[in-house]
PDB file of C-alpha atoms in Angstrom:
ATOM      1  CA  UNK A 125     -19.489 103.895  70.913  1.00 76.00           C
ATOM      2  CA  UNK A 126     -17.537 106.392  72.967  1.00 88.00           C
ATOM      3  CA  UNK A 127     -14.063 104.778  71.865  1.00 92.00           C
ATOM      4  CA  UNK A 128     -15.188 104.960  68.102  1.00 87.00           C
ATOM      5  CA  UNK A 129     -16.520 108.636  68.346  1.00 86.00           C
ATOM      6  CA  UNK A 130     -13.289 109.672  70.087  1.00 93.00           C
ATOM      7  CA  UNK A 131     -11.053 108.078  67.387  1.00 94.00           C
ATOM      8  CA  UNK A 132     -13.097 109.648  64.629  1.00 90.00           C
ATOM      9  CA  UNK A 133     -12.972 113.024  66.270  1.00 93.00           C
ATOM     10  CA  UNK A 134      -9.242 112.965  67.296  1.00 96.00           C
ATOM     11  CA  UNK A 135      -8.331 111.881  63.781  1.00 94.00           C
ATOM     12  CA  UNK A 136     -10.341 114.768  61.987  1.00 93.00           C
ATOM     13  CA  UNK A 137      -8.969 117.194  64.614  1.00 96.00           C
ATOM     14  CA  UNK A 138      -5.528 116.152  64.081  1.00 96.00           C
ATOM     15  CA  UNK A 139      -5.677 116.243  60.083  1.00 95.00           C
ATOM     16  CA  UNK A 140      -7.181 119.620  60.431  1.00 96.00           C
ATOM     17  CA  UNK A 141      -4.588 120.907  62.632  1.00 96.00           C
ATOM     18  CA  UNK A 142      -1.918 119.571  60.239  1.00 96.00           C
ATOM     19  CA  UNK A 143      -3.832 121.462  57.380  1.00 96.00           C
ATOM     20  CA  UNK A 144      -3.794 124.852  59.518  1.00 96.00           C
ATOM     21  CA  UNK A 145       0.021 124.171  60.282  1.00 96.00           C
ATOM     22  CA  UNK A 146       0.674 124.021  56.528  1.00 95.00           C
ATOM     23  CA  UNK A 147      -1.103 127.260  56.053  1.00 95.00           C
ATOM     24  CA  UNK A 148      -4.147 125.701  54.358  1.00 95.00           C
ATOM     25  CA  UNK A 149      -7.727 126.430  55.025  1.00 94.00           C
ATOM     26  CA  UNK A 150     -10.676 124.367  56.431  1.00 94.00           C
ATOM     27  CA  UNK A 151     -12.169 124.097  53.154  1.00 92.00           C
ATOM     28  CA  UNK A 152      -9.053 122.767  51.628  1.00 93.00           C
ATOM     29  CA  UNK A 153      -8.988 119.976  54.323  1.00 94.00           C
ATOM     30  CA  UNK A 154     -12.720 119.191  53.639  1.00 92.00           C
ATOM     31  CA  UNK A 155     -12.205 118.800  50.272  1.00 90.00           C
ATOM     32  CA  UNK A 156      -9.367 116.557  50.510  1.00 92.00           C
ATOM     33  CA  UNK A 157     -10.872 114.444  52.946  1.00 91.00           C
ATOM     34  CA  UNK A 158     -14.123 114.283  50.720  1.00 89.00           C
ATOM     35  CA  UNK A 159     -11.965 113.257  47.645  1.00 88.00           C
ATOM     36  CA  UNK A 160     -10.124 110.674  49.580  1.00 89.00           C
ATOM     37  CA  UNK A 161     -13.435 108.881  50.449  1.00 88.00           C
ATOM     38  CA  UNK A 162     -14.767 109.190  46.954  1.00 86.00           C
ATOM     39  CA  UNK A 163     -11.407 108.051  45.265  1.00 86.00           C
ATOM     40  CA  UNK A 164     -11.175 105.104  47.674  1.00 87.00           C
ATOM     41  CA  UNK A 165     -14.946 104.005  47.210  1.00 85.00           C
ATOM     42  CA  UNK A 166     -14.604 104.297  43.494  1.00 78.00           C
ATOM     43  CA  UNK A 167     -11.196 103.280  42.611  1.00 78.00           C
ATOM     44  CA  UNK A 168     -10.465 100.462  45.179  1.00 80.00           C
ATOM     45  CA  UNK A 169     -13.310  98.500  44.255  1.00 79.00           C
ATOM     46  CA  UNK A 170     -12.262  98.311  40.527  1.00 79.00           C
ATOM     47  CA  UNK A 171      -8.757  97.606  41.713  1.00 81.00           C
ATOM     48  CA  UNK A 172      -9.764  94.853  44.011  1.00 82.00           C
ATOM     49  CA  UNK A 173     -11.808  93.116  40.971  1.00 81.00           C
ATOM     50  CA  UNK A 174      -8.949  93.441  38.661  1.00 82.00           C
ATOM     51  CA  UNK A 175      -6.504  91.871  40.897  1.00 84.00           C
ATOM     52  CA  UNK A 176      -8.946  88.905  41.690  1.00 85.00           C
ATOM     53  CA  UNK A 177      -9.668  88.430  37.937  1.00 85.00           C
ATOM     54  CA  UNK A 178      -5.964  88.558  37.287  1.00 86.00           C
ATOM     55  CA  UNK A 179      -5.024  85.977  39.873  1.00 87.00           C
ATOM     56  CA  UNK A 180      -7.738  83.641  38.499  1.00 87.00           C
ATOM     57  CA  UNK A 181      -6.367  84.074  35.061  1.00 84.00           C
ATOM     58  CA  UNK A 182      -9.537  85.541  33.693  1.00 83.00           C
ATOM     59  CA  UNK A 183      -8.236  88.854  32.738  1.00 77.00           C
ATOM     60  CA  UNK A 184      -5.248  90.614  31.663  1.00 74.00           C
ATOM     61  CA  UNK A 185      -4.479  94.080  32.782  1.00 66.00           C
ATOM     62  CA  UNK A 186      -5.230  96.731  30.353  1.00 66.00           C
ATOM     63  CA  UNK A 187      -4.451 100.482  30.422  1.00 65.00           C
ATOM     64  CA  UNK A 188      -7.378 102.576  29.124  1.00 68.00           C
ATOM     65  CA  UNK A 189      -6.628 106.264  28.167  1.00 66.00           C
ATOM     66  CA  UNK A 190     -10.046 108.180  29.029  1.00 68.00           C
ATOM     67  CA  UNK A 191     -11.204 111.462  27.881  1.00 66.00           C
ATOM     68  CA  UNK A 192     -10.587 114.408  30.107  1.00 61.00           C
ATOM     69  CA  UNK A 193     -12.649 117.441  30.679  1.00 58.00           C
ATOM     70  CA  UNK A 194     -11.371 120.417  28.842  1.00 57.00           C
ATOM     71  CA  UNK A 195     -12.923 123.980  28.048  1.00 55.00           C
ATOM     72  CA  UNK A 196     -13.618 124.451  24.558  1.00 53.00           C
ATOM     73  CA  UNK A 197     -12.390 128.074  24.613  1.00 50.00           C
ATOM     74  CA  UNK A 198     -10.264 130.102  27.069  1.00 51.00           C
ATOM     75  CA  UNK A 199     -12.654 132.770  27.271  1.00 45.00           C
ATOM     76  CA  UNK A 200     -15.406 130.682  28.624  1.00 49.00           C
ATOM     77  CA  UNK A 201     -16.050 131.322  32.272  1.00 52.00           C
ATOM     78  CA  UNK A 202     -17.699 128.687  34.499  1.00 53.00           C
ATOM     79  CA  UNK A 203     -19.685 130.104  37.576  1.00 59.00           C
ATOM     80  CA  UNK A 204     -18.759 126.884  39.580  1.00 60.00           C
ATOM     81  CA  UNK A 205     -15.319 125.487  38.201  1.00 62.00           C
ATOM     82  CA  UNK A 206     -15.496 122.852  41.219  1.00 65.00           C
ATOM     83  CA  UNK A 207     -18.580 120.866  39.989  1.00 71.00           C
ATOM     84  CA  UNK A 208     -18.455 117.397  39.217  1.00 71.00           C
ATOM     85  CA  UNK A 209     -18.915 116.194  35.543  1.00 78.00           C
ATOM     86  CA  UNK A 210     -20.467 112.822  35.147  1.00 80.00           C
ATOM     87  CA  UNK A 211     -20.474 110.460  32.244  1.00 75.00           C
ATOM     88  CA  UNK A 212     -21.521 106.870  31.345  1.00 77.00           C
ATOM     89  CA  UNK A 213     -18.169 105.610  33.032  1.00 77.00           C
ATOM     90  CA  UNK A 214     -18.477 102.730  35.299  1.00 80.00           C
ATOM     91  CA  UNK A 215     -16.145 104.439  37.795  1.00 82.00           C
ATOM     92  CA  UNK A 216     -19.134 106.399  38.966  1.00 86.00           C
ATOM     93  CA  UNK A 217     -21.362 103.279  39.792  1.00 88.00           C
ATOM     94  CA  UNK A 218     -19.816 102.561  43.377  1.00 89.00           C
ATOM     95  CA  UNK A 219     -20.196 105.998  44.558  1.00 89.00           C
ATOM     96  CA  UNK A 220     -23.657 106.364  43.312  1.00 91.00           C
ATOM     97  CA  UNK A 221     -24.523 102.951  44.872  1.00 91.00           C
ATOM     98  CA  UNK A 222     -23.153 104.281  48.287  1.00 91.00           C
ATOM     99  CA  UNK A 223     -25.323 107.350  48.020  1.00 92.00           C
ATOM    100  CA  UNK A 224     -28.519 105.383  47.051  1.00 93.00           C
ATOM    101  CA  UNK A 225     -27.907 102.568  50.011  1.00 91.00           C
ATOM    102  CA  UNK A 226     -27.230 105.283  52.637  1.00 91.00           C
ATOM    103  CA  UNK A 227     -29.946 107.668  51.419  1.00 90.00           C
ATOM    104  CA  UNK A 228     -32.484 104.876  51.360  1.00 87.00           C
ATOM    105  CA  UNK A 229     -31.176 103.823  54.836  1.00 84.00           C
ATOM    106  CA  UNK A 230     -31.554 107.116  56.253  1.00 88.00           C
ATOM    107  CA  UNK A 231     -34.968 107.603  54.697  1.00 86.00           C
ATOM    108  CA  UNK A 232     -36.216 104.119  55.995  1.00 81.00           C
ATOM    109  CA  UNK A 233     -34.779 104.855  59.448  1.00 80.00           C
ATOM    110  CA  UNK A 234     -36.223 108.461  59.767  1.00 83.00           C
ATOM    111  CA  UNK A 235     -39.687 107.156  58.502  1.00 81.00           C
ATOM    112  CA  UNK A 236     -39.773 104.115  60.563  1.00 75.00           C
ATOM    113  CA  UNK A 237     -40.469 101.961  57.755  1.00 67.00           C
ATOM    114  CA  UNK A 238     -38.100  99.022  58.684  1.00 66.00           C
ATOM    115  CA  UNK A 239     -39.464  95.728  59.029  1.00 61.00           C
ATOM    116  CA  UNK A 240     -40.620  94.759  62.478  1.00 59.00           C
ATOM    117  CA  UNK A 241     -38.567  92.113  64.283  1.00 56.00           C
ATOM    118  CA  UNK A 242     -35.890  92.145  61.632  1.00 53.00           C
ATOM    119  CA  UNK A 243     -33.221  93.308  63.964  1.00 53.00           C
ATOM    120  CA  UNK A 244     -34.244  91.920  67.166  1.00 51.00           C
ATOM    121  CA  UNK A 245     -36.720  94.872  67.759  1.00 53.00           C
ATOM    122  CA  UNK A 246     -33.876  97.391  68.469  1.00 60.00           C
ATOM    123  CA  UNK A 247     -34.166  99.661  65.254  1.00 59.00           C
ATOM    124  CA  UNK A 248     -31.429 101.777  63.982  1.00 65.00           C
ATOM    125  CA  UNK A 249     -29.534 103.817  66.377  1.00 74.00           C
ATOM    126  CA  UNK A 250     -27.794 107.033  66.457  1.00 78.00           C
ATOM    127  CA  UNK A 251     -24.635 105.516  65.161  1.00 79.00           C
ATOM    128  CA  UNK A 252     -26.137 104.305  61.976  1.00 82.00           C
ATOM    129  CA  UNK A 253     -27.776 107.806  61.235  1.00 85.00           C
ATOM    130  CA  UNK A 254     -24.435 109.690  62.027  1.00 85.00           C
ATOM    131  CA  UNK A 255     -22.635 107.303  59.671  1.00 86.00           C
ATOM    132  CA  UNK A 256     -25.007 107.349  56.898  1.00 89.00           C
ATOM    133  CA  UNK A 257     -25.261 111.133  57.171  1.00 91.00           C
ATOM    134  CA  UNK A 258     -21.637 111.484  57.016  1.00 90.00           C
ATOM    135  CA  UNK A 259     -21.205 109.194  53.863  1.00 91.00           C
ATOM    136  CA  UNK A 260     -23.845 111.366  52.237  1.00 92.00           C
ATOM    137  CA  UNK A 261     -22.083 114.468  53.303  1.00 92.00           C
ATOM    138  CA  UNK A 262     -18.786 113.103  52.135  1.00 90.00           C
ATOM    139  CA  UNK A 263     -20.490 112.278  48.647  1.00 90.00           C
ATOM    140  CA  UNK A 264     -22.393 115.449  48.426  1.00 89.00           C
ATOM    141  CA  UNK A 265     -21.211 115.881  44.673  1.00 87.00           C
ATOM    142  CA  UNK A 266     -22.990 112.613  43.769  1.00 88.00           C
ATOM    143  CA  UNK A 267     -25.989 113.723  45.860  1.00 89.00           C
ATOM    144  CA  UNK A 268     -26.193 116.990  43.678  1.00 87.00           C
ATOM    145  CA  UNK A 269     -25.678 114.785  40.643  1.00 86.00           C
ATOM    146  CA  UNK A 270     -28.989 113.151  41.158  1.00 87.00           C
ATOM    147  CA  UNK A 271     -30.734 116.593  40.682  1.00 87.00           C
ATOM    148  CA  UNK A 272     -28.530 118.220  37.833  1.00 83.00           C
ATOM    149  CA  UNK A 273     -28.772 117.849  34.131  1.00 82.00           C
ATOM    150  CA  UNK A 274     -26.316 117.479  31.397  1.00 81.00           C
ATOM    151  CA  UNK A 275     -22.742 116.930  32.252  1.00 77.00           C
ATOM    152  CA  UNK A 276     -23.325 117.670  35.771  1.00 82.00           C
ATOM    153  CA  UNK A 277     -25.910 115.122  36.456  1.00 86.00           C
ATOM    154  CA  UNK A 278     -25.411 111.399  37.002  1.00 87.00           C
ATOM    155  CA  UNK A 279     -26.554 109.591  33.760  1.00 88.00           C
ATOM    156  CA  UNK A 280     -29.585 107.106  34.064  1.00 90.00           C
ATOM    157  CA  UNK A 281     -27.709 104.011  33.128  1.00 90.00           C
ATOM    158  CA  UNK A 282     -25.211 104.706  35.985  1.00 88.00           C
ATOM    159  CA  UNK A 283     -28.167 105.111  38.190  1.00 90.00           C
ATOM    160  CA  UNK A 284     -29.854 101.987  37.012  1.00 92.00           C
ATOM    161  CA  UNK A 285     -26.453 100.015  37.525  1.00 90.00           C
ATOM    162  CA  UNK A 286     -26.006 101.546  40.975  1.00 91.00           C
ATOM    163  CA  UNK A 287     -29.689 100.424  42.055  1.00 92.00           C
ATOM    164  CA  UNK A 288     -29.198  97.130  40.712  1.00 92.00           C
ATOM    165  CA  UNK A 289     -25.755  96.745  42.685  1.00 89.00           C
ATOM    166  CA  UNK A 290     -27.435  98.203  45.851  1.00 88.00           C
ATOM    167  CA  UNK A 291     -30.330  95.752  45.527  1.00 88.00           C
ATOM    168  CA  UNK A 292     -27.821  92.903  45.208  1.00 87.00           C
ATOM    169  CA  UNK A 293     -26.162  94.350  48.360  1.00 84.00           C
ATOM    170  CA  UNK A 294     -29.202  94.312  50.430  1.00 80.00           C
ATOM    171  CA  UNK A 295     -30.231  90.738  49.286  1.00 82.00           C
ATOM    172  CA  UNK A 296     -26.815  89.334  50.034  1.00 82.00           C
ATOM    173  CA  UNK A 297     -27.194  91.015  53.481  1.00 78.00           C
ATOM    174  CA  UNK A 298     -30.504  89.065  54.157  1.00 68.00           C
ATOM    175  CA  UNK A 299     -32.933  92.042  53.749  1.00 57.00           C
ATOM    176  CA  UNK A 300     -35.712  90.335  51.906  1.00 49.00           C
ATOM    177  CA  UNK A 301     -39.426  91.660  52.003  1.00 48.00           C
TER     178      UNK A 301
END
């Protein structure tokens, strides 16, 4: 555990020092680290599925042009221009699934609701809590999206798909009640 924590700390301290050396702030570092995690979780899954389907001959690569968020008028002021906007796109399903799985994992671990004897009696350790908390902190826009409405909230169809995908993940991992 010490080696993993040391590697994690050294990597983050090194990248933060690089940002400072370039004249950027810690907030810029955090936003870029968070967006790197969100992008990798959301886009790489679909890239992998696309490649697998193409190799199997089941799909052709198609480039779809999507709608971009734009302000309707230039004199409109937004109190928080950095907020995420969500729609019914399937690109938000993997990130929402990660938030649901890690949030429920933290909740189950903190409340002590895990099955007795399911993991040899050890229960969740500090590493599981720290990693799940780090994922939730990295996906904070998605966590906030659960409690917001309109364009800034995650739509119910996306939450439903993510819950189904999270349930499938738990079933495939052997967590059955």
